[in-house]
Short mmCIF file of C-alpha atoms in Angstrom, two decimals:
data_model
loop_
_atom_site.label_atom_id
_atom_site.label_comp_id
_atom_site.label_asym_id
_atom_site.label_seq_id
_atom_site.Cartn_x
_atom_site.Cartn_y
_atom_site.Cartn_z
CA UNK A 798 187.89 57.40 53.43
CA UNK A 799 183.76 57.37 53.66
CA UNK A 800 182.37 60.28 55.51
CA UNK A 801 181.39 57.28 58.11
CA UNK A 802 181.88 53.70 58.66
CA UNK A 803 177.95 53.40 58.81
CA UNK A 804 176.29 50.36 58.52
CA UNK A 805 174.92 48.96 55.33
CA UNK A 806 172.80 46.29 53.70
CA UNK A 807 175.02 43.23 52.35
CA UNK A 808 172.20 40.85 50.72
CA UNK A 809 171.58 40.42 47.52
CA UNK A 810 169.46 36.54 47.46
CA UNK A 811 167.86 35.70 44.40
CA UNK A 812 169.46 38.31 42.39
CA UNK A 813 171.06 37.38 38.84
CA UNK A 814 174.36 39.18 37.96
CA UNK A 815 174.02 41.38 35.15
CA UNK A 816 177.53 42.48 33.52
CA UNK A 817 177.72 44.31 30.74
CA UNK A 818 180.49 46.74 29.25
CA UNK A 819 181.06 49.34 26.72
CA UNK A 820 184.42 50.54 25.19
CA UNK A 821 184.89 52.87 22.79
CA UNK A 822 186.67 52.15 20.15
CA UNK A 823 187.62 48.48 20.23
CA UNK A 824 191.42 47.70 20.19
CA UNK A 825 193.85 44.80 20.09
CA UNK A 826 195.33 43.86 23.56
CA UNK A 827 198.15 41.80 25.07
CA UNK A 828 198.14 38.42 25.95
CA UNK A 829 196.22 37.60 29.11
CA UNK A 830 193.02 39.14 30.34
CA UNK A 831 192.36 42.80 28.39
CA UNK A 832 192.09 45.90 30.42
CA UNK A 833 188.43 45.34 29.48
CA UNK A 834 188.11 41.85 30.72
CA UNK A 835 189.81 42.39 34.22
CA UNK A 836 187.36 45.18 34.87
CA UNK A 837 184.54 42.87 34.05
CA UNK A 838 186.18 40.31 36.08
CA UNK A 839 186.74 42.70 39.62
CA UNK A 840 183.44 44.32 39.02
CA UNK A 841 181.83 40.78 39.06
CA UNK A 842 183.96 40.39 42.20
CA UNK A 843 182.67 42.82 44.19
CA UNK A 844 178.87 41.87 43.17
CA UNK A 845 179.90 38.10 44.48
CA UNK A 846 180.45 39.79 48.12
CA UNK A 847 176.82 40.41 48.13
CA UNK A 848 177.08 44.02 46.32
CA UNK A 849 173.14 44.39 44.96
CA UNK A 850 174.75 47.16 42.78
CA UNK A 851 178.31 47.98 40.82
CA UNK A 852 179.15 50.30 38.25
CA UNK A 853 183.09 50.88 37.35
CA UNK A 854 184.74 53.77 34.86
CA UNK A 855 188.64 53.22 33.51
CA UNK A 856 189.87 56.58 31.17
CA UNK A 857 193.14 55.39 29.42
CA UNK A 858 195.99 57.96 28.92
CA UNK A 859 194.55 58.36 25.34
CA UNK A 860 190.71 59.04 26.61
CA UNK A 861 189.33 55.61 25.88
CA UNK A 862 186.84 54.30 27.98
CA UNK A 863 186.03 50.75 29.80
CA UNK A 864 182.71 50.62 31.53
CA UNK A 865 181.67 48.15 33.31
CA UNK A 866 178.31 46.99 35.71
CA UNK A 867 177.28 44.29 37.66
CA UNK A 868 174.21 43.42 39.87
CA UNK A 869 171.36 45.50 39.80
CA UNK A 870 169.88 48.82 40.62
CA UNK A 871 167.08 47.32 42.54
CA UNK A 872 166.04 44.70 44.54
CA UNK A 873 162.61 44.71 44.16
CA UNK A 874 162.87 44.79 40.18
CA UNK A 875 165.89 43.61 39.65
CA UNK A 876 166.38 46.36 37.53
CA UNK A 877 169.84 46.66 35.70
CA UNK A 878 172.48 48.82 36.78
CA UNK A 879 173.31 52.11 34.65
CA UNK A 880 176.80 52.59 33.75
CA UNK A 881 176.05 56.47 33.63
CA UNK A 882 173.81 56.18 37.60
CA UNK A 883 174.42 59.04 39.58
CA UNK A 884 175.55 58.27 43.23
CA UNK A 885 176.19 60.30 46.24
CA UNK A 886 179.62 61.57 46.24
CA UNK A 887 180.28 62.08 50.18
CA UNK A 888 183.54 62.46 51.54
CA UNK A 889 184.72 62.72 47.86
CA UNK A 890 183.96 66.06 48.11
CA UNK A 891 186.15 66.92 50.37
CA UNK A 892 188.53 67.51 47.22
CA UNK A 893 186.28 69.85 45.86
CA UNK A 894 186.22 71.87 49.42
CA UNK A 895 190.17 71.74 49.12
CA UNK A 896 190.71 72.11 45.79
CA UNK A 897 188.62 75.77 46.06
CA UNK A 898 190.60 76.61 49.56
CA UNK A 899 193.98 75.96 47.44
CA UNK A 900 192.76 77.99 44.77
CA UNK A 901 191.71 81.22 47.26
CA UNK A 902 195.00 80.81 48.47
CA UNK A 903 196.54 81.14 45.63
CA UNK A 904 194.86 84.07 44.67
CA UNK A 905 196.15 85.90 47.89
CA UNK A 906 192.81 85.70 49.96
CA UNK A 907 193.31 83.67 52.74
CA UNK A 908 196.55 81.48 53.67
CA UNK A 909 196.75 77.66 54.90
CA UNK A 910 198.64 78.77 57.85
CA UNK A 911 195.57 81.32 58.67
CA UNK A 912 193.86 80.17 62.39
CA UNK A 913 190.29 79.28 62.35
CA UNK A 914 189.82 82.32 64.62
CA UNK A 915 191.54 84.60 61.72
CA UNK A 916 188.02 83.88 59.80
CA UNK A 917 185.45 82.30 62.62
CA UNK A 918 186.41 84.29 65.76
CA UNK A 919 185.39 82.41 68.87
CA UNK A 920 183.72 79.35 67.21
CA UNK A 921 186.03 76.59 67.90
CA UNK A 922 186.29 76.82 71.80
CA UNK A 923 185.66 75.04 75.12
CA UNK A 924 186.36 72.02 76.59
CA UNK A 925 190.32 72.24 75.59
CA UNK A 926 189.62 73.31 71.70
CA UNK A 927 191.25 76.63 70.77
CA UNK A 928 190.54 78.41 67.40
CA UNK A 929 193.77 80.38 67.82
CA UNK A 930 195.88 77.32 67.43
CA UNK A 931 194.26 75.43 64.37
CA UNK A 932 195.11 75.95 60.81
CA UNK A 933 193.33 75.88 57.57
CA UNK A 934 196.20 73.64 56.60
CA UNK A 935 195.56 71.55 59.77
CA UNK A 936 191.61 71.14 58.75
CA UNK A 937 192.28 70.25 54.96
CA UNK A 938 194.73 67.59 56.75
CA UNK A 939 192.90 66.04 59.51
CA UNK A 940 195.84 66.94 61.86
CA UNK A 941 193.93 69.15 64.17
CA UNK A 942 192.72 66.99 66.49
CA UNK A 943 188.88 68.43 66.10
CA UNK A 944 186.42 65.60 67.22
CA UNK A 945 184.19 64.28 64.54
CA UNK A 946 181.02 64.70 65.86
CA UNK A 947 179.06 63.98 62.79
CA UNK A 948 175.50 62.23 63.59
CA UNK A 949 175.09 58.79 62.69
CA UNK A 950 172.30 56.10 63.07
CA UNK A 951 173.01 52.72 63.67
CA UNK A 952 169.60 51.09 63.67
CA UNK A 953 166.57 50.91 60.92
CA UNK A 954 164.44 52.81 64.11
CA UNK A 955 167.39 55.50 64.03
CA UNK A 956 167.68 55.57 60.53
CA UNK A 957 163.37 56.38 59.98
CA UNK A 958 164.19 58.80 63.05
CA UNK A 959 166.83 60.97 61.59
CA UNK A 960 166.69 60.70 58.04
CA UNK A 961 165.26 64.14 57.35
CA UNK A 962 167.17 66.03 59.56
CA UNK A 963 168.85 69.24 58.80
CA UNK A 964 171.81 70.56 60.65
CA UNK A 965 173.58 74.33 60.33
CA UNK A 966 176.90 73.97 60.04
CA UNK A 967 176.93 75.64 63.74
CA UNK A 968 175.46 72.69 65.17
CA UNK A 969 177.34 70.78 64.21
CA UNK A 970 180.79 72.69 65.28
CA UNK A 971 178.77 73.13 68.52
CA UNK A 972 178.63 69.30 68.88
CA UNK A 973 182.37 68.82 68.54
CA UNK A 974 182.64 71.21 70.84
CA UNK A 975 181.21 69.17 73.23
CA UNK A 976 184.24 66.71 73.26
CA UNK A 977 188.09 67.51 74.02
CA UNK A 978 190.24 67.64 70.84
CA UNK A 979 191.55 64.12 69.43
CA UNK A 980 195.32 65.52 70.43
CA UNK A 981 196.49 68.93 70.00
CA UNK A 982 196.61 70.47 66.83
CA UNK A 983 199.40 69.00 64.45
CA UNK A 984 200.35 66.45 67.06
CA UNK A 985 197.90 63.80 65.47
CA UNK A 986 196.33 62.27 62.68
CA UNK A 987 192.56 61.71 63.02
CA UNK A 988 189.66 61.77 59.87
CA UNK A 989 187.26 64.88 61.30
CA UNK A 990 184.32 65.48 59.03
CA UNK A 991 183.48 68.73 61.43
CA UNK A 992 187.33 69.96 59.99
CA UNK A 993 185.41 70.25 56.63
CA UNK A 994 182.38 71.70 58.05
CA UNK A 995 184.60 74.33 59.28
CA UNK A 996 186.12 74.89 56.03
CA UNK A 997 183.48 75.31 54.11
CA UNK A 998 182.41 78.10 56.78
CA UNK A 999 185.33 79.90 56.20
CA UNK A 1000 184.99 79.66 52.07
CA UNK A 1001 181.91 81.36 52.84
CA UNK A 1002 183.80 84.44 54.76
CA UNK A 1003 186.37 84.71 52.75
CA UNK A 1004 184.29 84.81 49.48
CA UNK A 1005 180.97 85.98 50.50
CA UNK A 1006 179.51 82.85 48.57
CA UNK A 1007 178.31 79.26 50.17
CA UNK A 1008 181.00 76.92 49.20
CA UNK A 1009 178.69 75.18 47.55
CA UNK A 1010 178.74 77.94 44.33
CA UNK A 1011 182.48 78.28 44.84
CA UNK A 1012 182.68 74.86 43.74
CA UNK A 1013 180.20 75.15 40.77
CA UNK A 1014 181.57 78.25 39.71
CA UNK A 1015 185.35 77.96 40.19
CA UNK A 1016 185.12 73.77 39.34
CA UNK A 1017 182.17 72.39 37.55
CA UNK A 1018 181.35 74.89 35.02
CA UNK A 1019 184.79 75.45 33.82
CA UNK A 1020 185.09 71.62 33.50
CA UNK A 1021 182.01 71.11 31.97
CA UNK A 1022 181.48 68.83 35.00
CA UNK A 1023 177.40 69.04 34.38
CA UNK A 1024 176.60 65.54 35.91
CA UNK A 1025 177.40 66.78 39.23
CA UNK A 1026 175.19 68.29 41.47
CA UNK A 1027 174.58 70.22 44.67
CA UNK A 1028 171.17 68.58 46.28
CA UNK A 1029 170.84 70.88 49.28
CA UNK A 1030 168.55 69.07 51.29
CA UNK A 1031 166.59 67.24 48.34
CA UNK A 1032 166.37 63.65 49.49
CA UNK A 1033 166.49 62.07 46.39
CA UNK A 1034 168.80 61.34 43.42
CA UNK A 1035 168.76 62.65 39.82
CA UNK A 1036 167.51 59.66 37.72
CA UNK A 1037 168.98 57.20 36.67
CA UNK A 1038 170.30 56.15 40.14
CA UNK A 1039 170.33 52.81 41.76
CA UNK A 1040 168.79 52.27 45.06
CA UNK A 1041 171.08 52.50 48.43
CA UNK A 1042 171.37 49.77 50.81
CA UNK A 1043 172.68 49.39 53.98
CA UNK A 1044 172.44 45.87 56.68
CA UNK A 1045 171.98 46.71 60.20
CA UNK A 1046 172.06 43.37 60.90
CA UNK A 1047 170.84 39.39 60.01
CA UNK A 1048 167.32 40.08 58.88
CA UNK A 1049 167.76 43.80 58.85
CA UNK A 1050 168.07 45.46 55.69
CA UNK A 1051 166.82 48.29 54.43
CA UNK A 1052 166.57 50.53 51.80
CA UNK A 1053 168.04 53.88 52.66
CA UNK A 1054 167.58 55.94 49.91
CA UNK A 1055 165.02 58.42 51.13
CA UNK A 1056 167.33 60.84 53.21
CA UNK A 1057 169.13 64.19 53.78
CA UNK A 1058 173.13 63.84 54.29
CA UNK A 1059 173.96 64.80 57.49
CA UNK A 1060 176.25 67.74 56.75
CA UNK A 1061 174.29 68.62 53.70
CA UNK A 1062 176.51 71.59 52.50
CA UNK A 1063 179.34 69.46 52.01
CA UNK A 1064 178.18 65.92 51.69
CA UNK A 1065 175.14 66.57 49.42
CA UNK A 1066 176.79 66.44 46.52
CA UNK A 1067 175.75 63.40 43.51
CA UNK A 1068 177.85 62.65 40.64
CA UNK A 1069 178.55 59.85 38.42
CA UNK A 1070 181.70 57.91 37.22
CA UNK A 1071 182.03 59.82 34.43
CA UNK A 1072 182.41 63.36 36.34
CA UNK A 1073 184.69 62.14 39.07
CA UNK A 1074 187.00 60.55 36.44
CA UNK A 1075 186.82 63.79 34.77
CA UNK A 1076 187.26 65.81 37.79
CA UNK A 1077 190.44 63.94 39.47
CA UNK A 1078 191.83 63.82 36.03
CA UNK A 1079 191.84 67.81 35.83
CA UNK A 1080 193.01 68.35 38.98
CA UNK A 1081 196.22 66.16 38.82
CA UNK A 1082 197.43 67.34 35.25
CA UNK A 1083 196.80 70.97 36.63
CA UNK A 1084 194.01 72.46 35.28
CA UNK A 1085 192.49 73.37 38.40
CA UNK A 1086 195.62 74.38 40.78
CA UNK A 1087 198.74 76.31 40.17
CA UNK A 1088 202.03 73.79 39.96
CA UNK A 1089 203.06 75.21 43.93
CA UNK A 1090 199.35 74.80 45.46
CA UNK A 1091 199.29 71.14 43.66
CA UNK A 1092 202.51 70.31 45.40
CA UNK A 1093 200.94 71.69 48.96
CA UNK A 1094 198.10 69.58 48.28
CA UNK A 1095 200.35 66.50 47.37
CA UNK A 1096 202.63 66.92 50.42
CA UNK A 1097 201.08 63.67 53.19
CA UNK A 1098 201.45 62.64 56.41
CA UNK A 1099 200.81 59.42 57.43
CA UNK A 1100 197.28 57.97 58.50
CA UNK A 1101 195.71 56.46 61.82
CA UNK A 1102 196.85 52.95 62.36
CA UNK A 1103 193.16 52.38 62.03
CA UNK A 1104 192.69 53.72 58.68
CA UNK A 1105 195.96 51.86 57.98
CA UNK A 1106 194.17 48.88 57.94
CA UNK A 1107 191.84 50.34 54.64
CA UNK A 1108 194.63 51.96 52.92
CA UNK A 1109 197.09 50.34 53.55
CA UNK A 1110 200.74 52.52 53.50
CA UNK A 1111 197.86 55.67 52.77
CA UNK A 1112 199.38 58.95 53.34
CA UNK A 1113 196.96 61.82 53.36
CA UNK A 1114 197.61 65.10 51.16
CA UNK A 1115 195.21 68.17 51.60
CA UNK A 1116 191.77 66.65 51.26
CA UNK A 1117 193.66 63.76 48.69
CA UNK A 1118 194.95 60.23 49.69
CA UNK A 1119 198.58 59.02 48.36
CA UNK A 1120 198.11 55.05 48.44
CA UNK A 1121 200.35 52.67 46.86
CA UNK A 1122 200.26 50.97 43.24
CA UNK A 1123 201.52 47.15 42.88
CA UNK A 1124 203.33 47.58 39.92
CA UNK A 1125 205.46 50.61 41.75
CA UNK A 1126 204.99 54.47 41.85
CA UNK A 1127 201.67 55.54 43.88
CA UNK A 1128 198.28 56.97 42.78
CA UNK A 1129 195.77 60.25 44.39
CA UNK A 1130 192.55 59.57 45.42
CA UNK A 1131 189.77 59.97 47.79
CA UNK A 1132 186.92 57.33 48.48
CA UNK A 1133 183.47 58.17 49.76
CA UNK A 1134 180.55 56.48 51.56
CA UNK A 1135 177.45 57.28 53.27
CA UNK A 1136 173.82 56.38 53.11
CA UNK A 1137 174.28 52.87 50.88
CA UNK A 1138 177.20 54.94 48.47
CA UNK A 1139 180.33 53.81 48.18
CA UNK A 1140 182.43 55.19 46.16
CA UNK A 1141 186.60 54.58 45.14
CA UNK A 1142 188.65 55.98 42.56
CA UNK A 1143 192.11 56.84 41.83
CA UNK A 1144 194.56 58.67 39.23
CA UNK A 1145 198.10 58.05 38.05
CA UNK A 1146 200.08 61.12 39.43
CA UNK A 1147 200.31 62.92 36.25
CA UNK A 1148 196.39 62.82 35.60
CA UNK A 1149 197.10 60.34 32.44
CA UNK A 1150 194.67 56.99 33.43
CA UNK A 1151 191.80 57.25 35.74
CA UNK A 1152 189.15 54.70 37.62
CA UNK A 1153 185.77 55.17 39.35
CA UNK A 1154 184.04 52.15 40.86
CA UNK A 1155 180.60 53.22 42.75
CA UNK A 1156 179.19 50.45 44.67
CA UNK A 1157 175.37 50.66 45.58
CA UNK A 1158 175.51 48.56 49.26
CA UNK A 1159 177.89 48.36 51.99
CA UNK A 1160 178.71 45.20 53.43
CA UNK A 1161 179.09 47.16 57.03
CA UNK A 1162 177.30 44.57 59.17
CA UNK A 1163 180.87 43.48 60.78
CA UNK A 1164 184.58 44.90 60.38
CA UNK A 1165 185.63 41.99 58.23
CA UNK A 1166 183.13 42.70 55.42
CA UNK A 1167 183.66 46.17 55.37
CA UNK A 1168 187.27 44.84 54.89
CA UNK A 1169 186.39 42.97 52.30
CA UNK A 1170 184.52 45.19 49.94
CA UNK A 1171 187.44 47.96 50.56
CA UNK A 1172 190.10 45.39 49.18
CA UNK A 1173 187.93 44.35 46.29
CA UNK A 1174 187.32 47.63 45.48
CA UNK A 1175 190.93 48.84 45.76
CA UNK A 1176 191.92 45.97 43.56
CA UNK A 1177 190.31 47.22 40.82
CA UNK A 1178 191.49 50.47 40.94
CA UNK A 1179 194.43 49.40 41.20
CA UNK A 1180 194.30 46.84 38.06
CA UNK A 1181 193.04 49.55 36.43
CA UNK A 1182 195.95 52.25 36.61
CA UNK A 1183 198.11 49.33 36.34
CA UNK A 1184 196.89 48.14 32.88
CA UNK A 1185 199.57 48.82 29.97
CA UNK A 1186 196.80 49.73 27.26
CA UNK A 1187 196.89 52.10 24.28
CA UNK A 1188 198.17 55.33 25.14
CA UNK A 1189 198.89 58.52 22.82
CA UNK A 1190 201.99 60.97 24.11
#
């Protein structure tokens, strides 16, 4: 799920689709479309809903790649897009945040049925919330009914306003803390970005490091994972990137590049297709976790009949999303989106095939668009781990 349903820019008049793709090596295929030509075909797709930008991933069992782009990078240039842009990764890294707890677990220093009191004494309280009741396992889950009081803006005058502001993890626990819980803890499913703030507090306690160079050192280095990045509170993108867009409205659209993520220690994170293939890949064949913290993580409970309506039959894990496959079994995942970025991607349960498709604009001017780019984008993801290409054992 994106960090938030924020509105974005959905134009793209008087721009010329540019598709191109690259695979490596070339290999015969079955009748009907190749796993090459459906990508090209559903990343065109998404581009037709008024997408300015589109760049899509596919790793087969046997480590061949499919890239594919359509669109462009920018709409003032028209500028292609590069298969190899970096994006921000948002909520995606909220299975970098669990993958780390899992691991600390595992090594004996903390346990998911810890209370956020056991590590943050007196910081979730007031107004009905109660720090002695909620688990770590309840934060990595979204089942403990903590508010998600993450700032938003909703207007290009809000947007200008806010764009460079920087928020302790405090304040923003503070601001939750304004609100009565959701439900009581595991009584509930509800997405709570301030669940993650939390938990990335409690890294910090429990290792004496920001979670932040937990990540880096326990995930990225080992992996090799160079191409993604922790931007603090830079408010740019590592080049090459294409621009963010986001519609507020007819008439209204804006570029929103130029910002600071809200939550900036865990949403400030860029990547590119190539790392988060890489990355989900790793973590399902078990490189990352031991075999009994991958099964905690893989153990979900059902999402909000809201959320329903983007995933549909989703079931969330511990900071990963079980969703559904059309040609039977299910895939792990976990989409993000905020400031222009959207971002899917899944993996086949055994870590084999793999998909990243990073859209540059969100068509988040009404609930039916934002729909509509979520099915288009799950579609190809899901053609993707579907496709019965060339595989080694």
């Amino acid at each position: 799920m994106t960090s938030t349903l924020r509105k974005h820019l959905a134009m793209a008049l008087g721009v010329a689709t540019l598709l191109t793709a690259e695979v490596i090596p070339a290999v015969a295929q079955p009748a009907g479309p190749s796993p090459v030509e459906q990508l090209r075909r559903d990343t065109e797709a998404i581009h037709a809903l008024g997408i300015s930008g589109v760049q899509a991933r596919v790793i087969a069992p046997d480590g061949r790649q499919s890239v594919a782009t359509s669109g462009t990078a920018d709409l003032n240039t028209g500028r292609p897009v590069s298969s190899g842009g970096y994006f921000r990764m948002a909520s995606t890294s909220k299975t970098l945040v669990a993958t780390v707890v899992l691991q600390l677990e595992a090594e004996g220093r903390l346990s998911l049925y810890d209370t956020v009191d056991r590590w943050l004494p007196g910081v979730v309280r007031g107004n009905g919330n109660n720090g002695s009741q909620v688990t770590i396992r309840q934060l990595l889950q979204h089942t403990s009914g903590i508010y998600d009081a993450l700032p938003g803006y909703t207007t290009p005058e809000e947007y200008y306003q806010q764009r460079h502001n920087i928020y302790e993890p405090e304040q923003l626990v503070d601001l939750a803390m304004a609100h009565e819980p959701d439900f009581l803890p595991g009584k509930g499913w509800a997405y709570s970005n301030t669940g993650y703030v939390l938990l990335d507090m409690i890294i910090q306690k429990a290792t004496g490091h920001p979670a932040h160079q937990e990540i880096e050192n326990r995930i990225l280095r080992p992996l090799g994972l160079d191409q993604t990045r922790w931007m603090g509170t830079s408010t740019t993108l590592p080049r090459p990137h294409a621009q963010a867009y986001q519609l507020f409205g007819p008439g209204s659209q804006v570029d929103v590049t130029d910002q600071i993520p809200v939550d900036y220690e865990n949403l400030s994170w860029v990547t590119t297709t190539r790392d988060e293939n890489r990355f989900f890949r790793a973590l399902l064949d078990g490189r990352l976790l031991p075999a009994r913290e991958l099964a905690k993580m893989k153990q979900t409970v059902p999402v909000s009949a809201e959320v329903q309506q983007l995933w549909p039959e989703g079931r969330y894990g511990l900071g990963l999303v079980e969703r559904p496959l059309s040609c039977g079994g299910t895939y792990w995942s976990h989409e993000g989106g905020d400031g222009g970025y959207i971002t899917l991607n899944g993996v086949t349960d055994n870590g084999r095939r793999s998909a990243v498709v990073s859209m540059s604009e969100a068509r988040g001017d009404t609930p039916k668009h934002i729909l509509e780019q979520e099915n288009a984008a799950s579609a190809l993801i899901d053609h993707a781990l579907c496709t019965e290409g060339p595989s080694t054992p």
